[in-house]
Each structure stands twice: as structure tokens, then as C-alpha cells.
Tab-separated table of C-alpha atoms and ligand atoms in Angstrom:
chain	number	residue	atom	x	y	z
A	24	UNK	CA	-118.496	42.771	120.931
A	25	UNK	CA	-120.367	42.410	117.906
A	26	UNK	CA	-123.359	40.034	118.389
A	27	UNK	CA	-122.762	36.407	116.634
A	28	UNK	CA	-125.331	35.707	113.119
A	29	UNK	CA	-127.803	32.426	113.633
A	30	UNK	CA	-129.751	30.967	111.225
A	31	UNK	CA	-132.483	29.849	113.375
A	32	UNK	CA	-134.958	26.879	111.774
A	33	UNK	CA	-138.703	26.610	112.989
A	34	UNK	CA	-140.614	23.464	112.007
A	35	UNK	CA	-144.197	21.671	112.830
A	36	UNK	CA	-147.189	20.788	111.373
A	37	UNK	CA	-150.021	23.750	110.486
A	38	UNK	CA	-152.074	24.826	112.871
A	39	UNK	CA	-149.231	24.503	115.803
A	40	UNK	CA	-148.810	28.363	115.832
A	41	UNK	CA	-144.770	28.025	115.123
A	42	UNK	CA	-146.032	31.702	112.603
A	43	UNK	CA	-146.895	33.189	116.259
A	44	UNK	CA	-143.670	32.037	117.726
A	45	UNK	CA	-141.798	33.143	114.944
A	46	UNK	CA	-143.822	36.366	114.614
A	47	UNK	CA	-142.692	37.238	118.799
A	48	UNK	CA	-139.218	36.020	117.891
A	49	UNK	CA	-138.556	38.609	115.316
A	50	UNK	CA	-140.140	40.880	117.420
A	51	UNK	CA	-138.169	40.634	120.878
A	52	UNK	CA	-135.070	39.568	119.157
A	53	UNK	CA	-135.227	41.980	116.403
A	54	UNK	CA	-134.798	38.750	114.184
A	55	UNK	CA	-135.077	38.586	110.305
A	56	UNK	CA	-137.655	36.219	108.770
A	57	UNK	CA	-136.264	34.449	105.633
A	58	UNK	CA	-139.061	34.716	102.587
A	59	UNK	CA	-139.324	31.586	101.001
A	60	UNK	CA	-139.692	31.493	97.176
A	61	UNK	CA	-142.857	29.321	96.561
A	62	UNK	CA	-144.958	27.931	93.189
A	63	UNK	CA	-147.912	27.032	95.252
A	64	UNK	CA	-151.089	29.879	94.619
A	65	UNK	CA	-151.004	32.436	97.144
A	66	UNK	CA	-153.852	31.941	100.318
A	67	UNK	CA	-156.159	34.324	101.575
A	68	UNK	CA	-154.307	37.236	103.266
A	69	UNK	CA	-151.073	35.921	101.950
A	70	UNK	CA	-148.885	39.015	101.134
A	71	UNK	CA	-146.022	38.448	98.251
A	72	UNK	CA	-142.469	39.626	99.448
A	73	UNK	CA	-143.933	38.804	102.965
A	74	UNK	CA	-145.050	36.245	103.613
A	75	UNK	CA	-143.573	34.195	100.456
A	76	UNK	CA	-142.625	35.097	96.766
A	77	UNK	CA	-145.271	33.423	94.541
A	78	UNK	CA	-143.566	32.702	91.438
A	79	UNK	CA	-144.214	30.249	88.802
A	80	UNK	CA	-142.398	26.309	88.115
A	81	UNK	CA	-139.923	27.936	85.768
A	82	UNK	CA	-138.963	30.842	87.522
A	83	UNK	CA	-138.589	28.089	90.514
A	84	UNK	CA	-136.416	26.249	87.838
A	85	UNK	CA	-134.391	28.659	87.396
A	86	UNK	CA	-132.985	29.696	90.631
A	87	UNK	CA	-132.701	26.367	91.438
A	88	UNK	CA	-130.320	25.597	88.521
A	89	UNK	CA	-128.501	28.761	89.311
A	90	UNK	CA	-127.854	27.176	93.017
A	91	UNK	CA	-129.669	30.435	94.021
A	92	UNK	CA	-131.565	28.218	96.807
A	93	UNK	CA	-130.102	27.312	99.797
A	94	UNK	CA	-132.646	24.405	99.987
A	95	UNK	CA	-135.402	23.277	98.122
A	96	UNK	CA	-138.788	21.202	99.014
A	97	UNK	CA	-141.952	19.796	97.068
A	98	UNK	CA	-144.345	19.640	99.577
A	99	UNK	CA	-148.218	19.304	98.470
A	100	UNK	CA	-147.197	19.055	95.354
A	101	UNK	CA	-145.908	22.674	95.193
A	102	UNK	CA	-142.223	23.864	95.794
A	103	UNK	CA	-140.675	25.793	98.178
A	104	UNK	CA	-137.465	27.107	98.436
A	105	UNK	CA	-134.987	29.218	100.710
A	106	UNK	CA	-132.859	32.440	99.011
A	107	UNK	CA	-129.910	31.662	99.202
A	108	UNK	CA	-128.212	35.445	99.440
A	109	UNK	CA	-130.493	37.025	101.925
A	110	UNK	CA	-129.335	34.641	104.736
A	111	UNK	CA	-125.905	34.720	103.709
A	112	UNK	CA	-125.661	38.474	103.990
A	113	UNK	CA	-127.962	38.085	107.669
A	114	UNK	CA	-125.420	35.864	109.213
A	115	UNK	CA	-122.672	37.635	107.908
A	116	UNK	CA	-124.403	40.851	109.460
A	117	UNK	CA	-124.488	39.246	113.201
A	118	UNK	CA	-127.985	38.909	112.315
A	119	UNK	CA	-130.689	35.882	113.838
A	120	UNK	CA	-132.153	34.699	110.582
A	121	UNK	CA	-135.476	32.610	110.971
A	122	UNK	CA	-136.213	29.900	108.038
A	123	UNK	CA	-140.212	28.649	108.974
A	124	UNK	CA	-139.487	25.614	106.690
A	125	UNK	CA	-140.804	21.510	106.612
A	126	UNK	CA	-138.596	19.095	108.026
A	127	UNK	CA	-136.939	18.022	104.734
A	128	UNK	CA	-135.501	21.653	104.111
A	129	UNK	CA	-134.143	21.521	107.983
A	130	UNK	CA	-132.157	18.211	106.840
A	131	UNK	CA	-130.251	20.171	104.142
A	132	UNK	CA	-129.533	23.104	105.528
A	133	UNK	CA	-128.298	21.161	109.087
A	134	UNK	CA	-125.813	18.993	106.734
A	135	UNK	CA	-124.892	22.559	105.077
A	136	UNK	CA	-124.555	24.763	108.131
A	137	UNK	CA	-123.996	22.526	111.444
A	138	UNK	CA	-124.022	25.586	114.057
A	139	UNK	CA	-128.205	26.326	113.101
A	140	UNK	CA	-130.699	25.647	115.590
A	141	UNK	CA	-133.200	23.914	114.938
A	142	UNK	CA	-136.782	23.704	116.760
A	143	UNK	CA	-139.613	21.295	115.805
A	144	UNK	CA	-142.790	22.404	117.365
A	145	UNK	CA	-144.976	19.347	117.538
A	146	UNK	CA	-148.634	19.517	118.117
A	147	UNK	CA	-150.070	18.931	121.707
A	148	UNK	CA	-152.110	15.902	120.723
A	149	UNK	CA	-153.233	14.351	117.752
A	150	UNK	CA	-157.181	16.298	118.821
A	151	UNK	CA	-156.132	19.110	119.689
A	152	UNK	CA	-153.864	19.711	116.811
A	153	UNK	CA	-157.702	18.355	114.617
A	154	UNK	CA	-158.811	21.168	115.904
A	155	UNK	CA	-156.543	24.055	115.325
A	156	UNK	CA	-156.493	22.627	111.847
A	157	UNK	CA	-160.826	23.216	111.722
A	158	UNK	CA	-160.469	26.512	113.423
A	159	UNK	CA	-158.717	27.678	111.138
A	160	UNK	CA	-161.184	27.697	108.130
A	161	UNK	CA	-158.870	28.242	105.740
A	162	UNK	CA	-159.442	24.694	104.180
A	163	UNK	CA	-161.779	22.273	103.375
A	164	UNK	CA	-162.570	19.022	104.814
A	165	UNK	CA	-160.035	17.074	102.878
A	166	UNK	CA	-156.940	19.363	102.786
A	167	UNK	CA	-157.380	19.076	106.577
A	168	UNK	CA	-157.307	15.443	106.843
A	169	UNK	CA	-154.077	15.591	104.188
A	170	UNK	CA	-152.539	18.164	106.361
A	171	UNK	CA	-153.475	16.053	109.436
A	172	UNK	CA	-151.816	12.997	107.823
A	173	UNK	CA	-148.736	14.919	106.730
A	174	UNK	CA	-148.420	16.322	109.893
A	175	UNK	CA	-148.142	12.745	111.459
A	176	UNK	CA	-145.680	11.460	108.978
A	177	UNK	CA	-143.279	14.830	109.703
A	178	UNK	CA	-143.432	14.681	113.426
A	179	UNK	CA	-142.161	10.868	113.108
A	180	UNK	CA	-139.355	11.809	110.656
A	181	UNK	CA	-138.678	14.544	112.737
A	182	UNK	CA	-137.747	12.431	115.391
A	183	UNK	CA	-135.968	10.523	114.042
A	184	UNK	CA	-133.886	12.185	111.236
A	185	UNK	CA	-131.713	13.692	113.994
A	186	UNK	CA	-131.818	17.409	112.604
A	187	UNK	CA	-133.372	19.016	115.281
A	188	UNK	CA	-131.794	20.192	118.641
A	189	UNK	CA	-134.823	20.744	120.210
A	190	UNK	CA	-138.722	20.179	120.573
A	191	UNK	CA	-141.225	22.657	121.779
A	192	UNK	CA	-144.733	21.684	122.854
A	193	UNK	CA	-147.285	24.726	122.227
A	194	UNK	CA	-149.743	23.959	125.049
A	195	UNK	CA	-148.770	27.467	125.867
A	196	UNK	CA	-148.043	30.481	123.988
A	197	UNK	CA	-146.047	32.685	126.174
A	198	UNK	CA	-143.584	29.402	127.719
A	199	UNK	CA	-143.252	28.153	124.084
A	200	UNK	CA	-141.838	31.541	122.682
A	201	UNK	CA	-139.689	32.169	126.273
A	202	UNK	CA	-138.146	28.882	125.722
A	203	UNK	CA	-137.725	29.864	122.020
A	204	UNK	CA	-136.300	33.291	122.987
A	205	UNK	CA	-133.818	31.000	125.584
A	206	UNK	CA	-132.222	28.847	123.382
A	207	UNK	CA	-131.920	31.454	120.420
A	208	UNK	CA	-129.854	33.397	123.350
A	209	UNK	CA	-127.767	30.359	124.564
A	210	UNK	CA	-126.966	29.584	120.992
A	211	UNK	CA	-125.467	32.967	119.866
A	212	UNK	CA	-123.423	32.838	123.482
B	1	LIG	P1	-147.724	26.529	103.607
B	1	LIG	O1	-148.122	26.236	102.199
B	1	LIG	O2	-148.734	26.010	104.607
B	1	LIG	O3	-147.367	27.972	103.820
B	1	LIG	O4	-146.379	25.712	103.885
B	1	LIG	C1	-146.332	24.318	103.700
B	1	LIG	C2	-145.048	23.761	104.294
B	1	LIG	O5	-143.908	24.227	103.560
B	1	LIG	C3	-144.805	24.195	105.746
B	1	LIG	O6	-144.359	23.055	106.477
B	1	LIG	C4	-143.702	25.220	105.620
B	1	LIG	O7	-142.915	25.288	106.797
B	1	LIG	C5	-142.905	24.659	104.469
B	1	LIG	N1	-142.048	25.657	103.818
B	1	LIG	C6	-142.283	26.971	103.601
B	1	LIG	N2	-141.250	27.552	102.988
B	1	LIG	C7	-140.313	26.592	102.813
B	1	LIG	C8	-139.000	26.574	102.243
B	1	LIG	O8	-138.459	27.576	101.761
B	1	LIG	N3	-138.362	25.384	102.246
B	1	LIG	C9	-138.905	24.241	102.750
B	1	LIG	N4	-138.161	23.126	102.739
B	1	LIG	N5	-140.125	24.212	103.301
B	1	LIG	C10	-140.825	25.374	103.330
């Protein structure tokens, strides 16, 4: 029997490593990873038509008037949004689609498409999660404390905005992506 498409959401703060547990659920699942459309400048080792397309406010615009985004966020002051055909032609190819998006993109497309799982990874602790941010060094001092912040405002609303099935602490790696790989399973039974 042909295998069932999921779109599969992954949330959390930075610095959780959600990227490494969606990196090992592509891999062992042979999943597809949804690239977002973004206007915010490209990072260090970000790769376009990888890891995002960088593309400007009015191309962003654009698509979004032509309802060519699933779902749309301003987060940071940039936008971010999800293409709308490549997940439609996953699903409809019995694939497991992964959207890494923030917790107000997960509200849309739950109220949109009801059968998607969706996993929050919170941070361990408010320190350790301080950390990870610093180790990092991709930032300076004060886009870590505004990530730190933001990251404390979306774990609340995550909890509370009912859109996610489940949480995953990532106080370790290898349970964190087996539970992953568990419920992605259950959820295409
Ligand atoms: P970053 O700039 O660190 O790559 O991402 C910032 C935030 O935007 C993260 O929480 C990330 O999950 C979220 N994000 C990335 N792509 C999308 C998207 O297409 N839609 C929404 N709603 N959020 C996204």
C-alpha cells in the first residue's frame, strides 16, 4: 500500500537543535524539508535554495498576493514564508514534508490542514538554552538576549495556543530524534 503524505511541523527557539532533528529526520525517513521563502539577509554558511530562498520585500509581496504561500510570518522584523506548491505536490506524493517554522506559521497551517503534526521542541532550561545561544557565535550580545526573550514569549504561546500535538525536550540528541522518528511513524499509520 502506498505510504500516506504528512506535513510534519518542527518548532522551538534557536539554539534547541530542532535543524539536527530535522536534519536525522529527513535522513532516516527519507523526508523532504520545505524551503522557506525569506527577506531577512542570508547568515554565514546559509545556502539559497537550501536552506531558504533570500528574496527581497516585493518579491515577498508578490507571492503573497498571489496566495502562493501557504503561511506567512514577520518575525525579527523580516518575513518568512512557506511555498505553497512544493508541499502540496509532497503530500500528494505519499511524501513526509518537514516545515522548520515559528509558532505563528504552525497556527495557520494547523487551522488549514488538521491531520499535520506538530512538535515544539522547547529548550531544557532557561541556562542551558543561554548557552547554546553563546556557543553558537553566530550573534552578538544583543541579538542573543532578543532571541533569548523571543524564545520565552514562543514557548508560552506555544503552550497555550493549542497547535501542537506534542513537546520534545532536547536534553538528548539521539531520544529526541527516536521519539521524533516515533510519532512521524504513528501518524502516517
Ligand atoms: P532564522 O532566521 O533563525 O533562520 O529563523 C527565525 C524563525 O523563523 C525561526 O523560528 C524559524 O523556525 C522561523 N521560520 C523559518 N521559516 C519560516 C516560515 O516559512 N514560516 C514561518 N512562519 N516561520 C519560519
Amino acid at each position: 500500500m502506498a505510504k500516506q503524505g504528512l506535513l510534519l511541523i518542527i518548532s522551538g527557539p534557536s539554539g534547541v537543535g530542532k535543524t539536527t532533528i530535522t536534519h536525522e529526520v529527513e535522513r532516516r525517513l527519507g523526508a523532504v524539508f520545505s524551503v522557506s521563502v525569506t527577506t531577512r539577509a542570508p547568515a554565514a554558511g546559509d545556502v539559497d535554495g537550501q536552506d531558504y530562498y533570500f528574496i527581497d520585500r516585493t518579491q515577498f509581496e508578490t507571492m503573497r498576493a498571489a496566495g502562493d504561500l501557504l503561511e506567512w510570518a514577520e518575525v525579527f522584523g523580516n518575513c518568512y514564508g512557506t511555498p505553497r506548491k512544493p508541499v502540496e505536490q509532497a503530500i500528494a506524493a505519499g511524501q513526509v514534508m518537514i516545515l522548520e517554522i515559528d509558532v505563528q506559521g504552525a497556527i495557520q497551517i494547523k487551522k488549514l490542514i488538521p491531520q499535520t503534526l506538530a512538535i515544539f521542541v522547547p529548550h531544557p532550561s532557561e541556562e542551558v538554552l543561554l548557552q547554546r545561544l553563546r556557543r553558537r557565535q553566530r550573534e552578538d550580545e544583543a541579538t542573543i538576549q532578543r532571541r533569548f526573550a523571543k524564545a520565552k514569549d514562543e514557548i508560552a504561546l506555544a503552550k497555550t495556543c493549542r497547535a501542537y500535538d506534542h513537546f520534545i525536550v532536547n536534553d538528548k540528541l539521539d531520544a529526541a530524534v527516536d521519539e521524533a522518528i516515533t510519532l512521524v511513524q504513528n501518524a502516517r499509520r
